[in-house]
Amino acid sequence: MDLAVIGGTGLYRFPGLADVSEQVLDTPWGKPSDAIVSGRLGSRRVAFIARHGRGHDILPHKVNYRANLHALKQLGAARVIGVNAVGGIRADMGPRVVAIPDQIIDYTHGRSTSYCDADGAEVRHIDFSEPYTSTLRKDLIAAAARAGIAVVDGGCYGATQGPRLETRAEIARMRRDGCDLVGMTGMPEAALARELDLDYACLALVANWAAGCGDEAEISLDEIFANLEQATAKVPPIIAEMLRQS
Ligand code: HPA
């Protein structure tokens, strides 16, 4: 398997895959969100899973992140791209922007955050100073440039619990903390990938201005989905270009 893609809100299938097959896997951590769809993009093998299920019926705090990543590893994936819808906080992170963050602050709670918490499991403290794999980030950024698609290189992803959106005060605090983007699914996915020794990077698709960052008094779901559709269209060409050269 050359690459695995975890699709977020708005990305429920990976377009352009040939020789497609589906596997319904079970893992020691339970069932993944959906079947894993594998296929070829050119000569490269790609596996895809919809993080919320293909019918989008699993909320961010209910996703079995451990099972999803474990299943991808079972299929032989060594590199994983997480595609995540986010709200933009920093001025250059407006709707429809694609960003490749380089840092994370985790505000989630009550999620299963480690593979080390089974009885008798080895105790491991992974290094997470750089939460995303720098070579994979660089490959994505270079591929986007070759594909002529603008991306923002870097930024801090603030992971919130959801499923509700944030208050203006929460976003103001996150901005003071140094967050540039806010989303509900970036963690514990990134940390679990590191525990499994998978290369992992995030393609963050800005769906809306985070609370209090734009002109509107309220965030509209219609706006979120319209922006996401446009941002999501940029994902397959970036990944296809990346696979052509790395
Ligand atoms: N907040 C959290 N998660 C999100 C948002 C947001 O504003 N937009 C899309 N996912």
Short mmCIF file of C-alpha atoms and ligand atoms in Angstrom, two decimals:
data_model
loop_
_atom_site.label_atom_id
_atom_site.label_comp_id
_atom_site.label_asym_id
_atom_site.label_seq_id
_atom_site.Cartn_x
_atom_site.Cartn_y
_atom_site.Cartn_z
CA MET A 1 0.00 0.00 0.00
CA ASP A 2 1.59 3.29 -1.06
CA LEU A 3 -0.69 5.70 0.78
CA ALA A 4 -3.79 5.76 2.96
CA VAL A 5 -6.25 8.66 3.01
CA ILE A 6 -8.72 9.32 5.82
CA GLY A 7 -11.52 11.42 4.35
CA GLY A 8 -13.28 13.95 6.58
CA THR A 9 -16.54 15.83 6.20
CA GLY A 10 -17.23 16.27 2.48
CA LEU A 11 -14.84 13.54 1.29
CA TYR A 12 -16.59 10.18 1.38
CA ARG A 13 -14.89 8.53 -1.58
CA PHE A 14 -11.62 9.06 -3.38
CA PRO A 15 -12.31 9.88 -7.02
CA GLY A 16 -10.36 8.30 -9.84
CA LEU A 17 -9.37 5.01 -8.17
CA ALA A 18 -9.11 2.03 -10.53
CA ASP A 19 -9.42 -1.70 -9.68
CA VAL A 20 -11.37 -0.87 -6.56
CA SER A 21 -12.01 -3.41 -3.83
CA GLU A 22 -13.58 -3.07 -0.39
CA GLN A 23 -12.54 -4.67 2.86
CA VAL A 24 -14.60 -4.75 6.01
CA LEU A 25 -11.99 -5.25 8.71
CA ASP A 26 -12.14 -5.88 12.40
CA THR A 27 -9.35 -4.83 14.75
CA PRO A 28 -8.38 -5.47 18.38
CA TRP A 29 -9.78 -1.97 18.99
CA GLY A 30 -13.17 -2.58 17.43
CA LYS A 31 -14.66 -1.76 14.07
CA PRO A 32 -13.39 1.02 11.80
CA SER A 33 -15.84 3.72 10.67
CA ASP A 34 -16.60 1.93 7.40
CA ALA A 35 -15.18 -0.48 4.83
CA ILE A 36 -11.75 0.42 3.52
CA VAL A 37 -11.78 1.07 -0.19
CA SER A 38 -8.53 0.21 -1.95
CA GLY A 39 -7.57 0.90 -5.52
CA ARG A 40 -4.92 2.15 -7.90
CA LEU A 41 -4.07 5.70 -8.78
CA GLY A 42 -1.77 5.28 -11.78
CA SER A 43 0.61 2.55 -10.65
CA ARG A 44 0.27 3.33 -6.91
CA ARG A 45 -1.96 1.61 -4.38
CA VAL A 46 -4.22 3.85 -2.29
CA ALA A 47 -6.51 2.90 0.62
CA PHE A 48 -9.36 5.19 1.62
CA ILE A 49 -11.61 5.30 4.67
CA ALA A 50 -14.38 7.79 5.43
CA ARG A 51 -13.71 8.94 9.00
CA HIS A 52 -17.38 9.59 9.75
CA GLY A 53 -18.61 6.65 7.65
CA ARG A 54 -19.71 7.06 4.04
CA GLY A 55 -23.17 8.14 5.22
CA HIS A 56 -21.62 10.61 7.68
CA ASP A 57 -23.31 9.05 10.68
CA ILE A 58 -20.45 9.02 13.22
CA LEU A 59 -19.86 12.20 15.22
CA PRO A 60 -16.27 13.42 15.80
CA HIS A 61 -16.16 12.34 19.45
CA LYS A 62 -17.59 8.91 18.55
CA VAL A 63 -15.13 8.04 15.76
CA ASN A 64 -13.08 4.93 16.57
CA TYR A 65 -9.76 6.55 15.68
CA ARG A 66 -7.80 3.58 17.02
CA ALA A 67 -9.64 1.08 14.83
CA ASN A 68 -9.37 3.26 11.71
CA LEU A 69 -5.60 3.62 11.94
CA HIS A 70 -5.06 0.04 13.02
CA ALA A 71 -7.04 -1.20 10.02
CA LEU A 72 -5.00 0.94 7.63
CA LYS A 73 -1.80 -0.41 9.14
CA GLN A 74 -3.15 -3.96 8.82
CA LEU A 75 -3.50 -3.31 5.08
CA GLY A 76 0.16 -2.33 4.92
CA ALA A 77 -0.11 1.45 4.86
CA ALA A 78 3.00 3.27 6.08
CA ARG A 79 1.92 6.80 5.12
CA VAL A 80 -1.43 8.34 6.03
CA ILE A 81 -2.97 11.65 5.01
CA GLY A 82 -5.79 12.89 7.24
CA VAL A 83 -8.18 15.23 5.44
CA ASN A 84 -9.98 17.45 7.96
CA ALA A 85 -12.60 20.17 7.65
CA VAL A 86 -11.68 23.12 9.86
CA GLY A 87 -12.66 26.64 10.81
CA GLY A 88 -10.14 29.40 10.07
CA ILE A 89 -8.79 31.62 12.85
CA ARG A 90 -5.69 33.27 11.34
CA ALA A 91 -6.28 36.01 8.77
CA ASP A 92 -4.81 33.97 5.91
CA MET A 93 -6.88 30.89 6.77
CA GLY A 94 -10.18 31.98 5.22
CA PRO A 95 -12.90 29.78 3.72
CA ARG A 96 -11.77 27.37 0.94
CA VAL A 97 -8.08 27.64 1.91
CA VAL A 98 -6.13 24.38 2.09
CA ALA A 99 -3.56 24.35 4.88
CA ILE A 100 -0.93 21.82 5.90
CA PRO A 101 -0.54 22.48 9.62
CA ASP A 102 2.64 21.76 11.54
CA GLN A 103 1.46 21.95 15.15
CA ILE A 104 -1.47 20.84 17.29
CA ILE A 105 -3.08 21.86 20.56
CA ASP A 106 -5.48 19.23 21.87
CA TYR A 107 -8.61 20.47 23.68
CA THR A 108 -10.54 17.22 23.29
CA HIS A 109 -11.54 15.10 26.28
CA GLY A 110 -12.90 11.66 27.01
CA ARG A 111 -11.58 10.11 23.79
CA SER A 112 -9.44 6.97 23.63
CA THR A 113 -6.11 8.60 23.00
CA SER A 114 -3.60 5.73 23.09
CA TYR A 115 -2.95 2.13 22.17
CA CYS A 116 -1.01 1.80 25.44
CA ASP A 117 -4.02 1.67 27.72
CA ALA A 118 -4.82 -2.04 27.31
CA ASP A 119 -4.05 -4.27 30.30
CA GLY A 120 -0.40 -5.28 30.22
CA ALA A 121 0.42 -3.07 27.24
CA GLU A 122 3.93 -1.70 26.92
CA VAL A 123 4.16 1.83 28.33
CA ARG A 124 5.35 4.21 25.63
CA HIS A 125 5.77 7.98 25.68
CA ILE A 126 6.06 8.90 22.02
CA ASP A 127 7.95 12.04 21.04
CA PHE A 128 5.30 14.42 19.70
CA SER A 129 7.31 17.67 19.50
CA GLU A 130 6.58 17.65 15.77
CA PRO A 131 3.15 16.02 15.58
CA TYR A 132 3.14 15.64 11.78
CA THR A 133 5.79 13.82 9.74
CA SER A 134 7.92 16.54 8.19
CA THR A 135 8.89 14.57 5.07
CA LEU A 136 5.25 13.82 4.30
CA ARG A 137 4.28 17.47 4.85
CA LYS A 138 7.07 18.55 2.50
CA ASP A 139 5.98 16.02 -0.13
CA LEU A 140 2.41 17.38 0.04
CA ILE A 141 3.54 20.99 -0.21
CA ALA A 142 5.81 20.24 -3.18
CA ALA A 143 3.03 18.27 -4.89
CA ALA A 144 0.56 21.11 -4.42
CA ALA A 145 3.06 23.53 -6.00
CA ARG A 146 3.55 21.22 -9.00
CA ALA A 147 -0.23 20.85 -9.33
CA GLY A 148 -0.62 24.67 -9.24
CA ILE A 149 -2.79 24.56 -6.11
CA ALA A 150 -2.12 27.18 -3.42
CA VAL A 151 -1.72 25.80 0.11
CA VAL A 152 -0.71 27.45 3.38
CA ASP A 153 2.46 25.83 4.73
CA GLY A 154 2.17 25.48 8.51
CA GLY A 155 -0.19 26.56 11.24
CA CYS A 156 -1.41 25.29 14.55
CA TYR A 157 -4.48 23.02 14.53
CA GLY A 158 -6.61 23.34 17.68
CA ALA A 159 -8.62 20.14 18.19
CA THR A 160 -11.94 20.67 19.95
CA GLN A 161 -14.42 18.15 21.26
CA GLY A 162 -17.49 19.05 19.22
CA PRO A 163 -19.94 18.18 17.96
CA ARG A 164 -21.04 21.76 18.59
CA LEU A 165 -19.08 24.65 17.10
CA GLU A 166 -17.18 26.90 19.50
CA THR A 167 -18.17 30.10 21.27
CA ARG A 168 -16.50 33.37 20.28
CA ALA A 169 -14.76 33.40 23.67
CA GLU A 170 -13.41 29.89 23.12
CA ILE A 171 -12.01 30.88 19.74
CA ALA A 172 -10.54 34.10 21.21
CA ARG A 173 -8.79 31.95 23.82
CA MET A 174 -7.58 29.53 21.15
CA ARG A 175 -6.19 32.47 19.14
CA ARG A 176 -4.31 33.67 22.26
CA ASP A 177 -3.01 30.11 22.69
CA GLY A 178 -1.59 30.26 19.16
CA CYS A 179 -4.17 28.23 17.22
CA ASP A 180 -4.62 29.14 13.54
CA LEU A 181 -7.27 26.52 12.70
CA VAL A 182 -9.94 24.71 14.66
CA GLY A 183 -11.38 21.29 13.97
CA MET A 184 -12.91 18.35 15.80
CA THR A 185 -11.07 15.36 14.35
CA GLY A 186 -7.33 16.11 14.27
CA MET A 187 -6.81 14.41 17.62
CA PRO A 188 -6.24 11.76 18.79
CA GLU A 189 -5.72 10.65 15.17
CA ALA A 190 -2.26 12.24 14.79
CA ALA A 191 -0.97 10.85 18.09
CA LEU A 192 -2.29 7.37 17.40
CA ALA A 193 -0.59 7.39 14.00
CA ARG A 194 2.69 8.19 15.74
CA GLU A 195 2.16 5.36 18.23
CA LEU A 196 1.78 2.99 15.27
CA ASP A 197 4.93 4.45 13.64
CA LEU A 198 2.91 5.62 10.66
CA ASP A 199 3.95 8.72 8.72
CA TYR A 200 1.04 11.13 9.07
CA ALA A 201 0.17 14.60 7.77
CA CYS A 202 -3.01 16.68 7.64
CA LEU A 203 -4.68 18.41 4.73
CA ALA A 204 -6.91 20.93 6.49
CA LEU A 205 -9.79 22.33 4.41
CA VAL A 206 -11.17 25.60 5.70
CA ALA A 207 -14.97 25.47 5.65
CA ASN A 208 -15.79 28.71 7.49
CA TRP A 209 -14.37 31.47 9.62
CA ALA A 210 -14.27 30.20 13.20
CA ALA A 211 -16.69 31.86 15.63
CA GLY A 212 -16.10 35.61 15.82
CA CYS A 213 -13.40 35.62 13.10
CA GLY A 214 -15.60 36.58 10.13
CA ASP A 215 -18.30 39.19 9.55
CA GLU A 216 -21.29 36.93 10.14
CA ALA A 217 -22.96 36.73 13.56
CA GLU A 218 -23.62 33.02 13.04
CA ILE A 219 -21.91 30.19 11.16
CA SER A 220 -24.23 28.66 8.59
CA LEU A 221 -24.06 24.98 7.72
CA ASP A 222 -24.97 25.76 4.10
CA GLU A 223 -21.90 27.98 3.88
CA ILE A 224 -19.74 25.27 5.45
CA PHE A 225 -20.82 22.67 2.89
CA ALA A 226 -20.52 25.01 -0.11
CA ASN A 227 -16.97 26.02 0.88
CA LEU A 228 -16.00 22.46 1.65
CA GLU A 229 -17.09 21.29 -1.76
CA GLN A 230 -14.69 23.74 -3.37
CA ALA A 231 -11.80 22.97 -1.01
CA THR A 232 -12.33 19.21 -1.26
CA ALA A 233 -11.95 19.35 -5.05
CA LYS A 234 -8.29 20.33 -4.53
CA VAL A 235 -7.42 17.21 -2.54
CA PRO A 236 -7.29 14.46 -5.23
CA PRO A 237 -4.99 16.39 -7.60
CA ILE A 238 -2.54 17.15 -4.75
CA ILE A 239 -2.44 13.51 -3.70
CA ALA A 240 -2.22 12.21 -7.26
CA GLU A 241 0.70 14.54 -7.95
CA MET A 242 2.39 13.48 -4.73
CA LEU A 243 2.10 9.81 -5.67
CA ARG A 244 3.61 10.49 -9.09
CA GLN A 245 6.90 11.53 -7.48
CA SER A 246 7.19 10.00 -4.01
N1 HPA B 1 -14.98 24.57 14.46
C1 HPA B 1 -14.67 23.27 14.65
N2 HPA B 1 -14.66 22.38 13.68
C2 HPA B 1 -14.96 22.79 12.44
C3 HPA B 1 -15.31 24.13 12.18
C4 HPA B 1 -15.29 25.07 13.23
O1 HPA B 1 -15.58 26.26 13.07
N3 HPA B 1 -15.56 24.20 10.84
C5 HPA B 1 -15.40 22.95 10.33
N4 HPA B 1 -15.03 22.09 11.30
#
